[in-house]
Amino acid sequence: GGGGGGGGGGGVLVGSVLCAGLACLDQQLLQASEPSSREAIAPFSGCVVQAGGSAPNTATALRALGCGASVLSVLGSDLHGDELARQLAGEGVDTSLLVRRSDVSTSLAVLPVFEGGGRGCWVDLSANNLLTPDVVLGAMRAPGAAARLACVRALHVGYPHLLRGLQGPALLQLLEAAAEAVEAASGEAPIVSLDVNGATLGAAADADGVIGPALGKVDLLHANFEEACHISGRAAGSL
């Protein structure tokens, strides 16, 4: 469920984290050969299917650390969505805030993991394109949601550069209103974190304005080194 998880021995982790944003079902093609051309047959050895995307990955990692976590995203009413939700629940992640839609397919990512190192990524964003402030806030304000939000102490939003409905002013609107909803339910203002790691699509210095308007509402920003340099306007060689 979405309650706080108990830590072992050294203390207790109090509260939970609401993870909103990109969610997909990952198909990892193991020991894949790189194709010699676009039409070449490229073998691989084994396939692993698992919940993926920033929101599920963050939530499952938090659960492994003993912290309560829930996921808020949009999934299709299809087999891929069923499997993604099943895997999250199996890890102890609260899935009660997931939005299921019959008019769209669950996002699917195909990830060839090359035998020589590195990987490729083909993704159908599908249901993630429906994520907007209204959809996210609608799930947070649905009957029964307040009880789930009462234990939330942190709000995490993942991969806005891949979420066309949660960019720029829309991202700012979401962070402000979602934090207010959590505070109304829990009595405490949540920590707000934003994950852009590896998913900025090369947006130097946030030239596209995806996250710039919302940065003032962010307490923790997860970015790789190059992205952190771009966002801060610093040259990598100067650090």
PDB file of C-alpha atoms in Angstrom:
ATOM      1  CA  GLY A   1       0.000   0.000   0.000  1.00  0.00           C
ATOM      2  CA  GLY A   2       0.945   3.645   0.042  1.00  0.00           C
ATOM      3  CA  GLY A   3       1.848   3.853   3.746  1.00  0.00           C
ATOM      4  CA  GLY A   4       5.304   4.464   5.132  1.00  0.00           C
ATOM      5  CA  GLY A   5       7.613   1.488   5.107  1.00  0.00           C
ATOM      6  CA  GLY A   6       9.515   0.243   8.115  1.00  0.00           C
ATOM      7  CA  GLY A   7      13.289   0.313   7.977  1.00  0.00           C
ATOM      8  CA  GLY A   8      15.407  -2.358   9.552  1.00  0.00           C
ATOM      9  CA  GLY A   9      17.421  -2.011  12.726  1.00  0.00           C
ATOM     10  CA  GLY A  10      18.665   1.554  12.366  1.00  0.00           C
ATOM     11  CA  GLY A  11      15.355   3.395  12.189  1.00  0.00           C
ATOM     12  CA  VAL A  12      12.051   3.829  10.416  1.00  0.00           C
ATOM     13  CA  LEU A  13      11.335   5.632   7.161  1.00  0.00           C
ATOM     14  CA  VAL A  14       8.212   7.681   7.786  1.00  0.00           C
ATOM     15  CA  GLY A  15       5.861   8.645   4.973  1.00  0.00           C
ATOM     16  CA  SER A  16       5.762   7.742   1.324  1.00  0.00           C
ATOM     17  CA  VAL A  17       6.650   9.165  -2.071  1.00  0.00           C
ATOM     18  CA  LEU A  18       4.127   9.814  -4.830  1.00  0.00           C
ATOM     19  CA  CYS A  19       5.859   9.116  -8.146  1.00  0.00           C
ATOM     20  CA  ALA A  20       4.127  10.690 -11.138  1.00  0.00           C
ATOM     21  CA  GLY A  21       5.183  10.822 -14.759  1.00  0.00           C
ATOM     22  CA  LEU A  22       6.382   8.522 -17.488  1.00  0.00           C
ATOM     23  CA  ALA A  23       5.519   4.830 -17.157  1.00  0.00           C
ATOM     24  CA  CYS A  24       6.019   2.073 -19.676  1.00  0.00           C
ATOM     25  CA  LEU A  25       6.502  -1.663 -19.959  1.00  0.00           C
ATOM     26  CA  ASP A  26      10.116  -2.432 -20.892  1.00  0.00           C
ATOM     27  CA  GLN A  27      11.067  -5.307 -23.173  1.00  0.00           C
ATOM     28  CA  GLN A  28      14.810  -5.872 -22.805  1.00  0.00           C
ATOM     29  CA  LEU A  29      16.397  -7.900 -25.591  1.00  0.00           C
ATOM     30  CA  LEU A  30      19.464  -9.472 -23.979  1.00  0.00           C
ATOM     31  CA  GLN A  31      22.834 -10.082 -25.631  1.00  0.00           C
ATOM     32  CA  ALA A  32      21.612  -8.359 -28.774  1.00  0.00           C
ATOM     33  CA  SER A  33      23.789  -8.077 -31.857  1.00  0.00           C
ATOM     34  CA  GLU A  34      23.987  -4.688 -33.524  1.00  0.00           C
ATOM     35  CA  PRO A  35      22.441  -4.931 -37.007  1.00  0.00           C
ATOM     36  CA  SER A  36      24.808  -4.365 -39.912  1.00  0.00           C
ATOM     37  CA  SER A  37      22.088  -2.455 -41.750  1.00  0.00           C
ATOM     38  CA  ARG A  38      18.513  -1.287 -41.154  1.00  0.00           C
ATOM     39  CA  GLU A  39      17.193  -4.423 -42.886  1.00  0.00           C
ATOM     40  CA  ALA A  40      19.639  -6.955 -41.398  1.00  0.00           C
ATOM     41  CA  ILE A  41      18.442  -9.714 -39.080  1.00  0.00           C
ATOM     42  CA  ALA A  42      20.028  -9.145 -35.654  1.00  0.00           C
ATOM     43  CA  PRO A  43      19.816 -12.016 -33.139  1.00  0.00           C
ATOM     44  CA  PHE A  44      19.456 -11.678 -29.382  1.00  0.00           C
ATOM     45  CA  SER A  45      19.423 -14.180 -26.531  1.00  0.00           C
ATOM     46  CA  GLY A  46      16.600 -13.874 -24.029  1.00  0.00           C
ATOM     47  CA  CYS A  47      13.994 -11.273 -23.209  1.00  0.00           C
ATOM     48  CA  VAL A  48      13.085  -9.652 -19.889  1.00  0.00           C
ATOM     49  CA  VAL A  49       9.801  -7.778 -19.467  1.00  0.00           C
ATOM     50  CA  GLN A  50       9.555  -5.382 -16.534  1.00  0.00           C
ATOM     51  CA  ALA A  51       7.903  -2.198 -15.343  1.00  0.00           C
ATOM     52  CA  GLY A  52       9.897   0.772 -16.592  1.00  0.00           C
ATOM     53  CA  GLY A  53       9.930   4.526 -16.931  1.00  0.00           C
ATOM     54  CA  SER A  54      10.866   7.110 -14.325  1.00  0.00           C
ATOM     55  CA  ALA A  55       7.799   6.746 -12.098  1.00  0.00           C
ATOM     56  CA  PRO A  56       7.793   2.922 -11.772  1.00  0.00           C
ATOM     57  CA  ASN A  57      11.595   2.704 -11.532  1.00  0.00           C
ATOM     58  CA  THR A  58      11.706   5.276  -8.749  1.00  0.00           C
ATOM     59  CA  ALA A  59       8.816   3.677  -6.877  1.00  0.00           C
ATOM     60  CA  THR A  60      10.247   0.153  -6.989  1.00  0.00           C
ATOM     61  CA  ALA A  61      13.676   1.418  -5.885  1.00  0.00           C
ATOM     62  CA  LEU A  62      12.081   3.217  -2.946  1.00  0.00           C
ATOM     63  CA  ARG A  63      10.175   0.091  -1.948  1.00  0.00           C
ATOM     64  CA  ALA A  64      13.424  -1.893  -2.011  1.00  0.00           C
ATOM     65  CA  LEU A  65      14.801   0.645   0.483  1.00  0.00           C
ATOM     66  CA  GLY A  66      11.802   0.205   2.761  1.00  0.00           C
ATOM     67  CA  CYS A  67       9.983   3.411   1.842  1.00  0.00           C
ATOM     68  CA  GLY A  68       6.321   3.561   0.885  1.00  0.00           C
ATOM     69  CA  ALA A  69       5.699   4.548  -2.736  1.00  0.00           C
ATOM     70  CA  SER A  70       2.821   4.988  -5.143  1.00  0.00           C
ATOM     71  CA  VAL A  71       2.685   5.543  -8.906  1.00  0.00           C
ATOM     72  CA  LEU A  72       0.411   7.976 -10.714  1.00  0.00           C
ATOM     73  CA  SER A  73       0.440   7.653 -14.485  1.00  0.00           C
ATOM     74  CA  VAL A  74      -1.827   6.682 -17.373  1.00  0.00           C
ATOM     75  CA  LEU A  75      -1.992   3.099 -18.637  1.00  0.00           C
ATOM     76  CA  GLY A  76      -4.143   1.539 -21.306  1.00  0.00           C
ATOM     77  CA  SER A  77      -6.819  -0.997 -20.447  1.00  0.00           C
ATOM     78  CA  ASP A  78      -4.756  -3.716 -22.106  1.00  0.00           C
ATOM     79  CA  LEU A  79      -2.495  -6.661 -21.325  1.00  0.00           C
ATOM     80  CA  HIS A  80       0.635  -4.502 -21.134  1.00  0.00           C
ATOM     81  CA  GLY A  81      -1.058  -2.234 -18.610  1.00  0.00           C
ATOM     82  CA  ASP A  82      -2.224  -5.243 -16.601  1.00  0.00           C
ATOM     83  CA  GLU A  83       1.319  -6.619 -16.495  1.00  0.00           C
ATOM     84  CA  LEU A  84       2.855  -3.280 -15.528  1.00  0.00           C
ATOM     85  CA  ALA A  85       0.332  -2.812 -12.713  1.00  0.00           C
ATOM     86  CA  ARG A  86       0.824  -6.432 -11.580  1.00  0.00           C
ATOM     87  CA  GLN A  87       4.589  -6.026 -11.338  1.00  0.00           C
ATOM     88  CA  LEU A  88       4.289  -2.773  -9.400  1.00  0.00           C
ATOM     89  CA  ALA A  89       1.837  -4.314  -6.940  1.00  0.00           C
ATOM     90  CA  GLY A  90       4.148  -7.297  -6.583  1.00  0.00           C
ATOM     91  CA  GLU A  91       6.895  -4.938  -5.416  1.00  0.00           C
ATOM     92  CA  GLY A  92       4.565  -3.423  -2.824  1.00  0.00           C
ATOM     93  CA  VAL A  93       3.943  -0.207  -4.786  1.00  0.00           C
ATOM     94  CA  ASP A  94       0.539   1.414  -4.320  1.00  0.00           C
ATOM     95  CA  THR A  95      -1.227   1.365  -7.709  1.00  0.00           C
ATOM     96  CA  SER A  96      -4.558   2.858  -6.602  1.00  0.00           C
ATOM     97  CA  LEU A  97      -3.828   6.191  -8.317  1.00  0.00           C
ATOM     98  CA  LEU A  98      -3.094   4.700 -11.739  1.00  0.00           C
ATOM     99  CA  VAL A  99      -5.418   5.986 -14.454  1.00  0.00           C
ATOM    100  CA  ARG A 100      -6.587   3.285 -16.875  1.00  0.00           C
ATOM    101  CA  ARG A 101      -7.938   4.329 -20.272  1.00  0.00           C
ATOM    102  CA  SER A 102      -9.569   2.186 -22.956  1.00  0.00           C
ATOM    103  CA  ASP A 103      -8.867   4.672 -25.768  1.00  0.00           C
ATOM    104  CA  VAL A 104      -5.071   4.354 -25.705  1.00  0.00           C
ATOM    105  CA  SER A 105      -2.423   1.652 -25.412  1.00  0.00           C
ATOM    106  CA  THR A 106       0.043   1.303 -22.555  1.00  0.00           C
ATOM    107  CA  SER A 107       3.452   2.705 -23.418  1.00  0.00           C
ATOM    108  CA  LEU A 108       5.933   0.071 -24.554  1.00  0.00           C
ATOM    109  CA  ALA A 109       9.724   0.414 -24.773  1.00  0.00           C
ATOM    110  CA  VAL A 110      11.914  -2.064 -26.667  1.00  0.00           C
ATOM    111  CA  LEU A 111      15.499  -2.001 -25.382  1.00  0.00           C
ATOM    112  CA  PRO A 112      18.145  -4.055 -27.204  1.00  0.00           C
ATOM    113  CA  VAL A 113      20.983  -4.561 -24.726  1.00  0.00           C
ATOM    114  CA  PHE A 114      23.991  -5.016 -26.978  1.00  0.00           C
ATOM    115  CA  GLU A 115      26.463  -7.788 -26.252  1.00  0.00           C
ATOM    116  CA  GLY A 116      29.351  -5.348 -26.717  1.00  0.00           C
ATOM    117  CA  GLY A 117      27.896  -2.833 -24.252  1.00  0.00           C
ATOM    118  CA  GLY A 118      25.326  -0.065 -24.447  1.00  0.00           C
ATOM    119  CA  ARG A 119      21.704  -0.294 -25.478  1.00  0.00           C
ATOM    120  CA  GLY A 120      19.166   1.090 -27.906  1.00  0.00           C
ATOM    121  CA  CYS A 121      15.674   2.350 -27.121  1.00  0.00           C
ATOM    122  CA  TRP A 122      12.525   2.413 -29.199  1.00  0.00           C
ATOM    123  CA  VAL A 123       9.488   3.679 -27.325  1.00  0.00           C
ATOM    124  CA  ASP A 124       5.816   4.195 -28.086  1.00  0.00           C
ATOM    125  CA  LEU A 125       4.806   6.905 -25.589  1.00  0.00           C
ATOM    126  CA  SER A 126       1.087   6.256 -26.170  1.00  0.00           C
ATOM    127  CA  ALA A 127      -0.721   6.664 -22.836  1.00  0.00           C
ATOM    128  CA  ASN A 128       1.959   9.027 -21.508  1.00  0.00           C
ATOM    129  CA  ASN A 129       0.778  11.588 -24.056  1.00  0.00           C
ATOM    130  CA  LEU A 130      -2.459  11.854 -22.062  1.00  0.00           C
ATOM    131  CA  LEU A 131      -0.722  13.029 -18.888  1.00  0.00           C
ATOM    132  CA  THR A 132      -1.787  16.621 -18.200  1.00  0.00           C
ATOM    133  CA  PRO A 133      -2.234  18.605 -14.990  1.00  0.00           C
ATOM    134  CA  ASP A 134      -5.983  17.954 -15.152  1.00  0.00           C
ATOM    135  CA  VAL A 135      -5.504  14.178 -15.462  1.00  0.00           C
ATOM    136  CA  VAL A 136      -2.950  13.961 -12.643  1.00  0.00           C
ATOM    137  CA  LEU A 137      -4.883  16.265 -10.332  1.00  0.00           C
ATOM    138  CA  GLY A 138      -8.125  14.472 -11.187  1.00  0.00           C
ATOM    139  CA  ALA A 139      -6.619  11.224  -9.896  1.00  0.00           C
ATOM    140  CA  MET A 140      -5.372  12.976  -6.749  1.00  0.00           C
ATOM    141  CA  ARG A 141      -8.832  14.421  -6.085  1.00  0.00           C
ATOM    142  CA  ALA A 142     -10.808  11.248  -6.812  1.00  0.00           C
ATOM    143  CA  PRO A 143     -12.936   9.692  -4.029  1.00  0.00           C
ATOM    144  CA  GLY A 144     -10.686   7.871  -1.593  1.00  0.00           C
ATOM    145  CA  ALA A 145      -7.486   9.481  -2.874  1.00  0.00           C
ATOM    146  CA  ALA A 146      -7.118  11.788   0.147  1.00  0.00           C
ATOM    147  CA  ALA A 147      -6.535   8.793   2.397  1.00  0.00           C
ATOM    148  CA  ARG A 148      -3.674   7.696   0.151  1.00  0.00           C
ATOM    149  CA  LEU A 149      -2.188  11.191   0.045  1.00  0.00           C
ATOM    150  CA  ALA A 150      -2.295  11.576   3.819  1.00  0.00           C
ATOM    151  CA  CYS A 151       0.957   9.646   4.199  1.00  0.00           C
ATOM    152  CA  VAL A 152       2.792  11.285   1.275  1.00  0.00           C
ATOM    153  CA  ARG A 153       5.825  13.342   2.247  1.00  0.00           C
ATOM    154  CA  ALA A 154       7.452  13.755  -1.178  1.00  0.00           C
ATOM    155  CA  LEU A 155       6.233  14.344  -4.729  1.00  0.00           C
ATOM    156  CA  HIS A 156       8.407  13.033  -7.562  1.00  0.00           C
ATOM    157  CA  VAL A 157       7.788  13.834 -11.253  1.00  0.00           C
ATOM    158  CA  GLY A 158       9.732  12.000 -13.934  1.00  0.00           C
ATOM    159  CA  TYR A 159      10.785  12.749 -17.518  1.00  0.00           C
ATOM    160  CA  PRO A 160       8.802  15.884 -18.450  1.00  0.00           C
ATOM    161  CA  HIS A 161      10.796  16.204 -21.682  1.00  0.00           C
ATOM    162  CA  LEU A 162       8.941  13.097 -22.888  1.00  0.00           C
ATOM    163  CA  LEU A 163       5.542  14.221 -21.575  1.00  0.00           C
ATOM    164  CA  ARG A 164       4.086  16.741 -23.988  1.00  0.00           C
ATOM    165  CA  GLY A 165       1.250  17.600 -21.596  1.00  0.00           C
ATOM    166  CA  LEU A 166       3.528  18.363 -18.631  1.00  0.00           C
ATOM    167  CA  GLN A 167       5.966  20.935 -19.943  1.00  0.00           C
ATOM    168  CA  GLY A 168       6.669  24.597 -19.253  1.00  0.00           C
ATOM    169  CA  PRO A 169       3.705  26.365 -17.603  1.00  0.00           C
ATOM    170  CA  ALA A 170       1.789  23.058 -17.395  1.00  0.00           C
ATOM    171  CA  LEU A 171       4.601  21.517 -15.340  1.00  0.00           C
ATOM    172  CA  LEU A 172       4.600  24.538 -13.041  1.00  0.00           C
ATOM    173  CA  GLN A 173       0.821  24.266 -12.643  1.00  0.00           C
ATOM    174  CA  LEU A 174       1.124  20.585 -11.776  1.00  0.00           C
ATOM    175  CA  LEU A 175       3.863  21.014  -9.176  1.00  0.00           C
ATOM    176  CA  GLU A 176       2.023  23.849  -7.447  1.00  0.00           C
ATOM    177  CA  ALA A 177      -1.410  22.204  -7.392  1.00  0.00           C
ATOM    178  CA  ALA A 178      -0.158  18.685  -6.600  1.00  0.00           C
ATOM    179  CA  ALA A 179       1.911  19.983  -3.675  1.00  0.00           C
ATOM    180  CA  GLU A 180      -1.149  21.846  -2.395  1.00  0.00           C
ATOM    181  CA  ALA A 181      -3.258  18.681  -2.655  1.00  0.00           C
ATOM    182  CA  VAL A 182      -0.675  16.661  -0.721  1.00  0.00           C
ATOM    183  CA  GLU A 183      -0.387  19.345   1.967  1.00  0.00           C
ATOM    184  CA  ALA A 184      -4.188  19.526   2.304  1.00  0.00           C
ATOM    185  CA  ALA A 185      -4.349  15.762   2.849  1.00  0.00           C
ATOM    186  CA  SER A 186      -1.240  15.279   4.981  1.00  0.00           C
ATOM    187  CA  GLY A 187      -0.866  18.584   6.793  1.00  0.00           C
ATOM    188  CA  GLU A 188       2.702  18.911   5.539  1.00  0.00           C
ATOM    189  CA  ALA A 189       4.173  20.492   2.412  1.00  0.00           C
ATOM    190  CA  PRO A 190       5.936  17.742   0.431  1.00  0.00           C
ATOM    191  CA  ILE A 191       9.480  17.709  -0.831  1.00  0.00           C
ATOM    192  CA  VAL A 192       9.314  18.091  -4.634  1.00  0.00           C
ATOM    193  CA  SER A 193      11.778  16.289  -6.887  1.00  0.00           C
ATOM    194  CA  LEU A 194      12.143  16.258 -10.663  1.00  0.00           C
ATOM    195  CA  ASP A 195      13.859  13.549 -12.714  1.00  0.00           C
ATOM    196  CA  VAL A 196      15.288  14.488 -16.122  1.00  0.00           C
ATOM    197  CA  ASN A 197      18.237  12.072 -16.089  1.00  0.00           C
ATOM    198  CA  GLY A 198      19.019  10.958 -19.625  1.00  0.00           C
ATOM    199  CA  ALA A 199      15.685  12.156 -21.016  1.00  0.00           C
ATOM    200  CA  THR A 200      16.207  15.811 -21.963  1.00  0.00           C
ATOM    201  CA  LEU A 201      16.619  15.009 -25.675  1.00  0.00           C
ATOM    202  CA  GLY A 202      19.687  17.269 -25.822  1.00  0.00           C
ATOM    203  CA  ALA A 203      17.916  20.434 -24.707  1.00  0.00           C
ATOM    204  CA  ALA A 204      20.911  22.676 -24.053  1.00  0.00           C
ATOM    205  CA  ALA A 205      20.336  25.170 -21.209  1.00  0.00           C
ATOM    206  CA  ASP A 206      16.665  24.180 -21.256  1.00  0.00           C
ATOM    207  CA  ALA A 207      16.300  26.123 -24.516  1.00  0.00           C
ATOM    208  CA  ASP A 208      12.900  24.541 -25.067  1.00  0.00           C
ATOM    209  CA  GLY A 209      11.546  25.826 -21.751  1.00  0.00           C
ATOM    210  CA  VAL A 210      10.346  22.395 -20.627  1.00  0.00           C
ATOM    211  CA  ILE A 211      11.440  22.696 -17.003  1.00  0.00           C
ATOM    212  CA  GLY A 212      12.614  26.307 -16.682  1.00  0.00           C
ATOM    213  CA  PRO A 213       9.295  27.803 -15.504  1.00  0.00           C
ATOM    214  CA  ALA A 214       8.960  25.131 -12.793  1.00  0.00           C
ATOM    215  CA  LEU A 215      12.488  25.012 -11.379  1.00  0.00           C
ATOM    216  CA  GLY A 216      11.621  27.427  -8.586  1.00  0.00           C
ATOM    217  CA  LYS A 217       9.218  24.816  -7.179  1.00  0.00           C
ATOM    218  CA  VAL A 218      11.760  21.962  -7.273  1.00  0.00           C
ATOM    219  CA  ASP A 219      13.711  20.947  -4.167  1.00  0.00           C
ATOM    220  CA  LEU A 220      15.702  18.098  -5.727  1.00  0.00           C
ATOM    221  CA  LEU A 221      16.694  17.777  -9.404  1.00  0.00           C
ATOM    222  CA  HIS A 222      18.019  14.480 -10.758  1.00  0.00           C
ATOM    223  CA  ALA A 223      20.083  15.037 -13.901  1.00  0.00           C
ATOM    224  CA  ASN A 224      23.221  13.567 -15.390  1.00  0.00           C
ATOM    225  CA  PHE A 225      26.385  15.680 -15.447  1.00  0.00           C
ATOM    226  CA  GLU A 226      25.931  17.090 -18.953  1.00  0.00           C
ATOM    227  CA  GLU A 227      22.288  17.973 -18.268  1.00  0.00           C
ATOM    228  CA  ALA A 228      23.188  19.666 -14.987  1.00  0.00           C
ATOM    229  CA  CYS A 229      25.734  21.782 -16.856  1.00  0.00           C
ATOM    230  CA  HIS A 230      23.171  22.702 -19.527  1.00  0.00           C
ATOM    231  CA  ILE A 231      20.501  23.599 -16.986  1.00  0.00           C
ATOM    232  CA  SER A 232      22.863  25.703 -14.890  1.00  0.00           C
ATOM    233  CA  GLY A 233      24.485  27.353 -17.905  1.00  0.00           C
ATOM    234  CA  ARG A 234      27.950  26.070 -16.932  1.00  0.00           C
ATOM    235  CA  ALA A 235      30.491  24.603 -19.304  1.00  0.00           C
ATOM    236  CA  ALA A 236      31.375  21.021 -18.430  1.00  0.00           C
ATOM    237  CA  GLY A 237      35.099  21.804 -18.656  1.00  0.00           C
ATOM    238  CA  SER A 238      34.824  24.500 -15.991  1.00  0.00           C
ATOM    239  CA  LEU A 239      33.681  22.121 -13.267  1.00  0.00           C
TER     240      LEU A 239
END
